[in-house]
PDB file of C-alpha atoms in Angstrom:
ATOM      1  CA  UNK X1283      30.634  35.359 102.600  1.00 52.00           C
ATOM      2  CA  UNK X1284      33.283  34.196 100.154  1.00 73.00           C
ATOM      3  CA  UNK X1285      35.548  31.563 101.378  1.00 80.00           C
ATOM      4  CA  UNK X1286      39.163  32.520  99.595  1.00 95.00           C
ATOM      5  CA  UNK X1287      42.642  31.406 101.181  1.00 96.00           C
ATOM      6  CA  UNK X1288      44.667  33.881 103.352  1.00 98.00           C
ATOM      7  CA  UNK X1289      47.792  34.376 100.993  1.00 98.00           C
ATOM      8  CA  UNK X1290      50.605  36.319 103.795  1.00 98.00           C
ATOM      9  CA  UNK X1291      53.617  36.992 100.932  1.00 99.00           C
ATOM     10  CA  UNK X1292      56.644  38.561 102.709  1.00 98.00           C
ATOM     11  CA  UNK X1293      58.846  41.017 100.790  1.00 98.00           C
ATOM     12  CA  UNK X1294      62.672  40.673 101.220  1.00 99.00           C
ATOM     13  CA  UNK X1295      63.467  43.742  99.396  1.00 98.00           C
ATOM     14  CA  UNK X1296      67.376  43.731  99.375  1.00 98.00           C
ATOM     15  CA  UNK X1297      67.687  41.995 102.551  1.00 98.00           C
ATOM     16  CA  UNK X1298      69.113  38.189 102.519  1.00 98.00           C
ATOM     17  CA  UNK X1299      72.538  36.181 102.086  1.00 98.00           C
ATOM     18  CA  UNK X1300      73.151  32.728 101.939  1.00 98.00           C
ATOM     19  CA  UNK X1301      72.803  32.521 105.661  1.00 96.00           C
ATOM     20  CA  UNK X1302      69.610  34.130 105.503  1.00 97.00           C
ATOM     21  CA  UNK X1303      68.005  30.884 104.008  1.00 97.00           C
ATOM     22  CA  UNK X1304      67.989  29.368 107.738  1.00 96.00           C
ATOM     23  CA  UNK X1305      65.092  31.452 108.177  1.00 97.00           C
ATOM     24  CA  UNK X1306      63.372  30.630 104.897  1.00 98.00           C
ATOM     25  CA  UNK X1307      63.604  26.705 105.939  1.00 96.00           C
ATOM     26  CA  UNK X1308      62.276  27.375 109.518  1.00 95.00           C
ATOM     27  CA  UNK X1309      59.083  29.171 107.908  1.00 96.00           C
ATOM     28  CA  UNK X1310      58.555  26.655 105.168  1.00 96.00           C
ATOM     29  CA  UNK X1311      58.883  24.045 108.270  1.00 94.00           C
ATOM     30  CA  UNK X1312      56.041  25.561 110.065  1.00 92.00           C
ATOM     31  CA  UNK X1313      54.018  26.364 106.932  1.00 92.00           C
ATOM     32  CA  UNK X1314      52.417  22.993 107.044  1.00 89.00           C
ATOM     33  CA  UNK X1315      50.786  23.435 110.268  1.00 89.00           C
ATOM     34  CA  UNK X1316      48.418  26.401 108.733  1.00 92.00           C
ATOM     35  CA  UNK X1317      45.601  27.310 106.576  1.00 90.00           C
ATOM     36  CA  UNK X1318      46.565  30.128 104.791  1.00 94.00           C
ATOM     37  CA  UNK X1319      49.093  30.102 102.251  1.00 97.00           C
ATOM     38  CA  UNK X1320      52.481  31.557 102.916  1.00 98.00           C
ATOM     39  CA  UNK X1321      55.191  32.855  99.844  1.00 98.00           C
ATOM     40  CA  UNK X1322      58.722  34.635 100.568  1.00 99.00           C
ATOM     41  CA  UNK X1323      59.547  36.842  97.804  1.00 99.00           C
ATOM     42  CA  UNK X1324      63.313  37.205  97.834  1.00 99.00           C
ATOM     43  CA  UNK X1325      66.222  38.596  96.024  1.00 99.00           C
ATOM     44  CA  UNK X1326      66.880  36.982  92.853  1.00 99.00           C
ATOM     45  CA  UNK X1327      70.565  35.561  94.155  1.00 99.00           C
ATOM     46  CA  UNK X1328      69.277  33.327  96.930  1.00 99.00           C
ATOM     47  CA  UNK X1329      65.460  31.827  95.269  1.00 99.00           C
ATOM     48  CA  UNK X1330      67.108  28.809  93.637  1.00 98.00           C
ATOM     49  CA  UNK X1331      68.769  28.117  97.071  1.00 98.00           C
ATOM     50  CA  UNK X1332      65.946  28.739  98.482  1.00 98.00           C
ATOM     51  CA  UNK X1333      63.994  26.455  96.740  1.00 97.00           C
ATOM     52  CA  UNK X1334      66.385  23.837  96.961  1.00 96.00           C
ATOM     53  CA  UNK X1335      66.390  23.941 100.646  1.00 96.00           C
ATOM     54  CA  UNK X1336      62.684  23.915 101.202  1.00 94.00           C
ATOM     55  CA  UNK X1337      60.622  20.863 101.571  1.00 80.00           C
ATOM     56  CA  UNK X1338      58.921  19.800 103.873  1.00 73.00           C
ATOM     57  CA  UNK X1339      56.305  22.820 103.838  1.00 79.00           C
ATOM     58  CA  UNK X1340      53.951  24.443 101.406  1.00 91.00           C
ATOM     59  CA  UNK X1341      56.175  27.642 101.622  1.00 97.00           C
ATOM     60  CA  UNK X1342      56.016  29.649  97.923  1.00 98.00           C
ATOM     61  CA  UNK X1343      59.335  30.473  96.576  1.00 98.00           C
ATOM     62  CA  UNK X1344      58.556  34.185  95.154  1.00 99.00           C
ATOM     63  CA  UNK X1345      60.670  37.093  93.541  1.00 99.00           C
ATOM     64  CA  UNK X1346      60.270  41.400  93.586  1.00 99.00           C
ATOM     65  CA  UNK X1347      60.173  42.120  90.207  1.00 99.00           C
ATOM     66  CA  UNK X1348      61.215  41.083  86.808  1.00 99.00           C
ATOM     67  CA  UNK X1349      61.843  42.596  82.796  1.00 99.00           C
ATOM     68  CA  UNK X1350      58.508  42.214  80.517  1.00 99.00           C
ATOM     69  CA  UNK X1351      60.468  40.580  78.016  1.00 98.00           C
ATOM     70  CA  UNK X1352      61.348  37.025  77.830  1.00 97.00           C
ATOM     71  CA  UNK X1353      65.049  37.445  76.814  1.00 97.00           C
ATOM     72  CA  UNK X1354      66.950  39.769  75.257  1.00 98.00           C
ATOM     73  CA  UNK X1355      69.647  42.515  74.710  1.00 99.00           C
ATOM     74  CA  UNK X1356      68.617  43.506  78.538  1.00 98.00           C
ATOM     75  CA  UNK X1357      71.707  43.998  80.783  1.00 98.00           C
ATOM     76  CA  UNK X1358      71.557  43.292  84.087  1.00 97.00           C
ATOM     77  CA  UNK X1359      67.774  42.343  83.634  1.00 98.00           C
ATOM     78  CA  UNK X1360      66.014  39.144  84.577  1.00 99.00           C
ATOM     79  CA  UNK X1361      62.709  37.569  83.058  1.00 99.00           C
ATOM     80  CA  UNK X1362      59.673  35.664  84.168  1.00 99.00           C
ATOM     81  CA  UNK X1363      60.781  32.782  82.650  1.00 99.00           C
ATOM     82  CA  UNK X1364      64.469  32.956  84.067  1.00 99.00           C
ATOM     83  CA  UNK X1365      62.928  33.492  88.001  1.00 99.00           C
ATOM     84  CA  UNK X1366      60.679  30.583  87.393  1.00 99.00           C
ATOM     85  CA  UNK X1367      63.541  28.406  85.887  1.00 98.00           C
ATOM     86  CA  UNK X1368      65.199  29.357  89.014  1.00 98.00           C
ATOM     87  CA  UNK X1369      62.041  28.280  91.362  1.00 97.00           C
ATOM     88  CA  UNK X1370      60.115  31.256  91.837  1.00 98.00           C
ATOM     89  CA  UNK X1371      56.566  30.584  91.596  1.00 98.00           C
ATOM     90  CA  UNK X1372      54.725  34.577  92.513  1.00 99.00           C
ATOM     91  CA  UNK X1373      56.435  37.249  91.041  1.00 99.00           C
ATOM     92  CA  UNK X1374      55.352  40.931  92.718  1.00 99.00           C
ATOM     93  CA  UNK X1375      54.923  43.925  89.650  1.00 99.00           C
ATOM     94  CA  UNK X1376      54.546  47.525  90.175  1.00 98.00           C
ATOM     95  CA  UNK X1377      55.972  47.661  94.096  1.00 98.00           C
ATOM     96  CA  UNK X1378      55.838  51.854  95.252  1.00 97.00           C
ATOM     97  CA  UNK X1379      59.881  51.147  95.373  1.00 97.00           C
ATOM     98  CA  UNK X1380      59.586  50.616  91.045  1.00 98.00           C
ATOM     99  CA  UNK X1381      56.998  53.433  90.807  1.00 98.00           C
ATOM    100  CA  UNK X1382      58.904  55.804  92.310  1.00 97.00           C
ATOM    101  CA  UNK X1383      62.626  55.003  92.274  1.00 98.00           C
ATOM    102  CA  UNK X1384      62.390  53.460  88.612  1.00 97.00           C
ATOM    103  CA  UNK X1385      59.041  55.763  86.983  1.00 98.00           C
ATOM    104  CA  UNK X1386      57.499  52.189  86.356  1.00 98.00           C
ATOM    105  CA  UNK X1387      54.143  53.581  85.047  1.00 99.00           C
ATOM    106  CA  UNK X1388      50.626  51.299  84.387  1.00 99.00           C
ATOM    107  CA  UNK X1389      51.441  50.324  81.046  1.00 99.00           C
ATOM    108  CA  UNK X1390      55.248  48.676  81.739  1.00 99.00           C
ATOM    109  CA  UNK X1391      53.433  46.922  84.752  1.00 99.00           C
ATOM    110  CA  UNK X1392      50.773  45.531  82.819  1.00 99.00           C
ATOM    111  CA  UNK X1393      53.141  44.664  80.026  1.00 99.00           C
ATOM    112  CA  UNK X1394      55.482  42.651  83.611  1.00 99.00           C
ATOM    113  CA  UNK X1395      52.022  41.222  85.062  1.00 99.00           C
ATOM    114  CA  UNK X1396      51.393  39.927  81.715  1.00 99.00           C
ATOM    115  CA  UNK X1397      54.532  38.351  81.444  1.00 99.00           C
ATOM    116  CA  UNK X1398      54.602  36.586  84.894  1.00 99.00           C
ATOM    117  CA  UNK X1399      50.943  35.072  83.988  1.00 99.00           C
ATOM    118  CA  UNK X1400      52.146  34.165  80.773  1.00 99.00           C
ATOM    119  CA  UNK X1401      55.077  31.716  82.233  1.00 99.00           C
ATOM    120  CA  UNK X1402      52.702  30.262  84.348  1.00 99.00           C
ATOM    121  CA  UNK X1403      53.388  31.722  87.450  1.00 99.00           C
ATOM    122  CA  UNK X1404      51.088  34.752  89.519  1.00 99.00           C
ATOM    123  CA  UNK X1405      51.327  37.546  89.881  1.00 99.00           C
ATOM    124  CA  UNK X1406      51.177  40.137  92.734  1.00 99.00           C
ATOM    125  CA  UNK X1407      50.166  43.628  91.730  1.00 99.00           C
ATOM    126  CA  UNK X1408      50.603  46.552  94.235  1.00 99.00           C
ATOM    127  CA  UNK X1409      49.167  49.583  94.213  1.00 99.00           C
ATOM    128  CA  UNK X1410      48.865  52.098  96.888  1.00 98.00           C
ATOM    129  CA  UNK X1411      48.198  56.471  96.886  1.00 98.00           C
ATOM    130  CA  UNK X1412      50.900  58.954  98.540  1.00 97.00           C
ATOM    131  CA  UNK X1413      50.112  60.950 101.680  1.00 96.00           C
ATOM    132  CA  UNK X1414      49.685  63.915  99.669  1.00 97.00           C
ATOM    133  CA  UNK X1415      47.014  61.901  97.669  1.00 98.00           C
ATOM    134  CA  UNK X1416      45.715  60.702 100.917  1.00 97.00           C
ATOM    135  CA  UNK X1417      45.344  64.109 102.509  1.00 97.00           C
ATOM    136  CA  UNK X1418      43.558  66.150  98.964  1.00 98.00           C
ATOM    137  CA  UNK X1419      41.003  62.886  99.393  1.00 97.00           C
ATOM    138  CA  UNK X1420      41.999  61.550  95.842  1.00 98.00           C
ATOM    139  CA  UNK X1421      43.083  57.404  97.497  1.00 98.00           C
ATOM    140  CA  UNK X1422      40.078  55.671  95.376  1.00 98.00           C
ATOM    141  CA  UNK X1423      40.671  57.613  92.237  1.00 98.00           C
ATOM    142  CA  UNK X1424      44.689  56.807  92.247  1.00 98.00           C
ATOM    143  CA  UNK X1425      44.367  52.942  93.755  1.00 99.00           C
ATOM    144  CA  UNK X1426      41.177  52.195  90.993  1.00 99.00           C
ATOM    145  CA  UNK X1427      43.343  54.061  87.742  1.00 99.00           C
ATOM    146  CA  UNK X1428      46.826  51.679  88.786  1.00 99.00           C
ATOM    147  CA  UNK X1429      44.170  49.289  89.134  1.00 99.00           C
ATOM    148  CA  UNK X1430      42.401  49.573  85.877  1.00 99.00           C
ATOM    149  CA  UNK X1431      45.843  50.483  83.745  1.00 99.00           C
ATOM    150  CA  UNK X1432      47.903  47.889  85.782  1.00 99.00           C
ATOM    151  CA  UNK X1433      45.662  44.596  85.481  1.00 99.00           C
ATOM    152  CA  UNK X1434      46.193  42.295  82.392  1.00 99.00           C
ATOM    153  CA  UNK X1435      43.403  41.296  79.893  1.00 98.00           C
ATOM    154  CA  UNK X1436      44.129  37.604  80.801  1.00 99.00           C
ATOM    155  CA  UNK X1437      44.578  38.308  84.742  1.00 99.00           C
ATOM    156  CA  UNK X1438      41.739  35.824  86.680  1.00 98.00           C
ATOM    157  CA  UNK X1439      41.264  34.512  90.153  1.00 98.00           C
ATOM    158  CA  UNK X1440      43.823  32.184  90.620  1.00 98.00           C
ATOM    159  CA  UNK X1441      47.222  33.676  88.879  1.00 99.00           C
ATOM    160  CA  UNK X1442      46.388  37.085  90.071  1.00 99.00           C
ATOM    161  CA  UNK X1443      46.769  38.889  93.563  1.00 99.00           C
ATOM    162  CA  UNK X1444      46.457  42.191  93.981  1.00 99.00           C
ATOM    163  CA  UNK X1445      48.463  44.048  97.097  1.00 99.00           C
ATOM    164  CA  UNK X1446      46.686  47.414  98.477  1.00 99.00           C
ATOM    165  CA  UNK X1447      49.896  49.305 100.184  1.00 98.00           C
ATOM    166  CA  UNK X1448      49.460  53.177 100.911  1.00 98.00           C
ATOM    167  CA  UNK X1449      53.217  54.144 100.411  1.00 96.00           C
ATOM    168  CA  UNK X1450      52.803  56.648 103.280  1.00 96.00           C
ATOM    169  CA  UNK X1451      52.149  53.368 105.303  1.00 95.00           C
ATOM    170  CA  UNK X1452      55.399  51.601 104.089  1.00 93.00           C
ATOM    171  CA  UNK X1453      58.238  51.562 107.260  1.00 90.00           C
ATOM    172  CA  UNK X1454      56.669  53.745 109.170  1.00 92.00           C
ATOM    173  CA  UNK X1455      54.703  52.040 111.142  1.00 91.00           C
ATOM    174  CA  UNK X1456      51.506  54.103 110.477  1.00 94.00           C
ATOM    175  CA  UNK X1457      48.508  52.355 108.750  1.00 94.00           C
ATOM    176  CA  UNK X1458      45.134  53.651 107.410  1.00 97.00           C
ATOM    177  CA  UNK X1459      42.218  52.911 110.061  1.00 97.00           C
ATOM    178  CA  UNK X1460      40.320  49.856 109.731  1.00 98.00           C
ATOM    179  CA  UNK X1461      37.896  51.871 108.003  1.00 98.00           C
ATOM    180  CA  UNK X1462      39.459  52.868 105.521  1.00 98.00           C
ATOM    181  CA  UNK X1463      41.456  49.562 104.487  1.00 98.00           C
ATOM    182  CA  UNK X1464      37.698  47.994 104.161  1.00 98.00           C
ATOM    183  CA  UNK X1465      36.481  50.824 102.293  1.00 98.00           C
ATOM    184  CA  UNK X1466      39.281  51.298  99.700  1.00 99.00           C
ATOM    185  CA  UNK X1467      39.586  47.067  99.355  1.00 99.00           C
ATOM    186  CA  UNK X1468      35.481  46.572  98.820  1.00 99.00           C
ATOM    187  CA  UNK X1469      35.899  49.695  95.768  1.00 99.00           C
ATOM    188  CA  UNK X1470      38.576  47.518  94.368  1.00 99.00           C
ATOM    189  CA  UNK X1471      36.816  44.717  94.832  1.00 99.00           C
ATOM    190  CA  UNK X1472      33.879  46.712  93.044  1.00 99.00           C
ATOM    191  CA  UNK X1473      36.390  47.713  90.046  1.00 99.00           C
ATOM    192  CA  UNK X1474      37.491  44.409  89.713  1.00 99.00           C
ATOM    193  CA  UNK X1475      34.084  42.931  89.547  1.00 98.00           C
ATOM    194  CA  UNK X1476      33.264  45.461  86.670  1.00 98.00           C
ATOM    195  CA  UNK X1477      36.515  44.530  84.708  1.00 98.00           C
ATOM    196  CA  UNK X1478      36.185  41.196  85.343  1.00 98.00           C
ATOM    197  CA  UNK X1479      32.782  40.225  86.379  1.00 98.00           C
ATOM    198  CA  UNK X1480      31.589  39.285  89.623  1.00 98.00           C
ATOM    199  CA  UNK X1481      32.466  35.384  89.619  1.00 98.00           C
ATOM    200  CA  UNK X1482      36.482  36.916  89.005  1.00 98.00           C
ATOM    201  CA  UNK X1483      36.271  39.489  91.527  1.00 98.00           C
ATOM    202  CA  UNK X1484      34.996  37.353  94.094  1.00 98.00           C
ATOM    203  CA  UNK X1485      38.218  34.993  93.690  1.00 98.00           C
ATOM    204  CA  UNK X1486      40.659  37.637  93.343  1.00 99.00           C
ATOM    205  CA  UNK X1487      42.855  38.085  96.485  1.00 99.00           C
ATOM    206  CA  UNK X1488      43.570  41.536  97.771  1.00 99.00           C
ATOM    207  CA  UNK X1489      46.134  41.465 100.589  1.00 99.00           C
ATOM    208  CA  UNK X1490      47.244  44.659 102.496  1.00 98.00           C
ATOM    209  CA  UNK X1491      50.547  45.838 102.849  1.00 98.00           C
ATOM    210  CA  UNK X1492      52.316  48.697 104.945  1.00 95.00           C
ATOM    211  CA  UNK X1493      53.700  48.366 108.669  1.00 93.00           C
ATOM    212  CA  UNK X1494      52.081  44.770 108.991  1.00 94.00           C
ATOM    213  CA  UNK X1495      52.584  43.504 112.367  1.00 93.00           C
ATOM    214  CA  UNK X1496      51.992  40.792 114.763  1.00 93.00           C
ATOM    215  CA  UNK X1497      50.158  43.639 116.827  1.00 94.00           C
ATOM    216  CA  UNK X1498      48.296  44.872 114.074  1.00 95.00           C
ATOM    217  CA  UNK X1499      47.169  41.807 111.874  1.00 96.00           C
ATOM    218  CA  UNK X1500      44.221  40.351 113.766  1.00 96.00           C
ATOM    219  CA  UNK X1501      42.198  42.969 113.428  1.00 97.00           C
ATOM    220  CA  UNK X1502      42.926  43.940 109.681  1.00 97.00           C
ATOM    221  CA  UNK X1503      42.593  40.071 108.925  1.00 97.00           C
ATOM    222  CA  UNK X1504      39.029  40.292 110.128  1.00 97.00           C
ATOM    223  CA  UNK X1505      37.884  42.537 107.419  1.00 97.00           C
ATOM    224  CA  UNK X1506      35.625  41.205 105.054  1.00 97.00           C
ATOM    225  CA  UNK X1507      37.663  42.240 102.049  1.00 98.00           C
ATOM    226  CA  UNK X1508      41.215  41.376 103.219  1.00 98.00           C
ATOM    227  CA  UNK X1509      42.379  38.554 102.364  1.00 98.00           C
ATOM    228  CA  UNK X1510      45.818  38.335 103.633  1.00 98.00           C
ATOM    229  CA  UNK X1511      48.956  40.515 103.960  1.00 98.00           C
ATOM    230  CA  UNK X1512      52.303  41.173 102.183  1.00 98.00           C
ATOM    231  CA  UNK X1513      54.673  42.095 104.516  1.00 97.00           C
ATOM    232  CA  UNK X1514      58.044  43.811 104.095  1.00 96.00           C
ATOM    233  CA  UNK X1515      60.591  44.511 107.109  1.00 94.00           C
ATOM    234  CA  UNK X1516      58.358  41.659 109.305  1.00 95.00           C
ATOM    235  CA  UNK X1517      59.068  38.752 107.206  1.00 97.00           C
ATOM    236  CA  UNK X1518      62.464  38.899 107.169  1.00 97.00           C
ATOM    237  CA  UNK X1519      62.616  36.806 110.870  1.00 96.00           C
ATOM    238  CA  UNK X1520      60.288  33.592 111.040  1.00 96.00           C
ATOM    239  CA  UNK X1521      59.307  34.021 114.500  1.00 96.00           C
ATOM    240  CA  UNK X1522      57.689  37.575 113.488  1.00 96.00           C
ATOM    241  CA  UNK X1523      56.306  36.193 109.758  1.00 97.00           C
ATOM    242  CA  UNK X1524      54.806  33.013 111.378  1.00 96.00           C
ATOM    243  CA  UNK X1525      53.565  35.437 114.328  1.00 96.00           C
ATOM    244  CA  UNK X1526      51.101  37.506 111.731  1.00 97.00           C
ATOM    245  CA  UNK X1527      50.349  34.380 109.523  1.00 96.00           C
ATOM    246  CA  UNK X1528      49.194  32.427 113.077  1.00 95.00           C
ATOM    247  CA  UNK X1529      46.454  35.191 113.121  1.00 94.00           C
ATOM    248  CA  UNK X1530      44.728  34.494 110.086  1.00 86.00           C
ATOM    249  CA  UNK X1531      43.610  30.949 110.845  1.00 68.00           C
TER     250      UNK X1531
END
């Protein structure tokens, strides 16, 4: 078996004030006591306080999305470059919430992965099928084409992590059985290995994501393919973040 690092990234979406970062310092406190690593992806107006305020821990200072540019005639837009000048270190591409709300397709994501691995930082790429999808039987055909048309030529082991999240899964406290997670992360695993080669594949991180709990993460943490989480509405408190990470060790 494979020995790669639990990664558990937790997804602020557009949660978080100032006060918020209280939290952020208790996790990054605690994050020294485990194996696995941990990363907070938060909104882009509290990461530099963030990382200012973190330091005793190995916590990862992460944001939810950025432009594929550098810089620019962009309003309101915010690069790579700028999150990591503001101490981001992961950047997530190609969340469900883009797809859908924003008709991000493959191509802009690849063009946004490619840009995060390019300033040095990595990347987390999600993927994930609809319950329609799910229900016509068409999950591996959807998850493996985002995969293929989503990855970047110059994606490897280390500044790439790729997040499996069914959107039918996402708040609603319904996941796929531990069947199924295994299955569809061992045919990305598969994909990744033919893309990439085996050596590549077998580094690469896939993480689940979609109603992650403390209740719930033991058992999807023991499957051979999963190799950690990203979390959304459970990271936002420390005691329930440091609750699922504690399971992985």
């Amino acid at each position: 078996m494979i020995d790669r690092k639990f990664l558990i990234a937790g997804n602020w979406k557009m949660n978080g004030m100032f006060d918020s970062i209280s939290e952020v310092c208790k996790i990054d406190q605690h994050s020294k006591e485990l194996n696995s690593d941990l990363a907070l992806c938060l909104p882009n107006t509290i990461i530099n306080k963030a990382y200012e305020n973190i330091s005793n821990g190995k916590l990862i200072i992460g944001a939810q999305n950025c432009h594929h540019e550098e810089s620019g005639a962009f309003t309101g837009d915010v690069s790579a470059e700028m999150l990591k000048n503001a101490g981001a270190k992961v950047i997530i591409v190609g969340h469900s919430e883009r797809r859908q709300n924003y008709f991000e397709n493959n191509e802009l994501i690849n063009k946004k992965a490619t840009s995060v691995i390019n300033s040095g930082l990595q990347v987390i790429i999600c993927i994930g099928e609809t319950e329609e999808e799910k229900n016509k039987g068409q999950t591996n055909d959807i998850v493996c084409s985002q995969l293929r048309n989503s990855i970047p030529i110059i994606s490897n082991g280390e500044n790439t992590v790729i997040a499996y999240e069914p959107i039918w899964a996402i708040g609603t406290g319904r996941i796929p059985s531990l069947e199924e997670i295994q299955s569809v992360h061992s045919r990305l695993r598969l994909l990744i290995s033919e893309i990439k080669g085996a050596e590549i594949a077998n580094k690469m991180r896939i993480l689940y994501g979609g109603s992650v709990k403390p209740n719930n993460a033991k058992d999807i943490f023991a499957l051979e393919d999963v190799d950690g989480a990203l979390v959304g509405g459970a990271s936002l408190k420390s005691e329930d973040f440091l609750g699922i990470a504690n399971l992985c060790q």
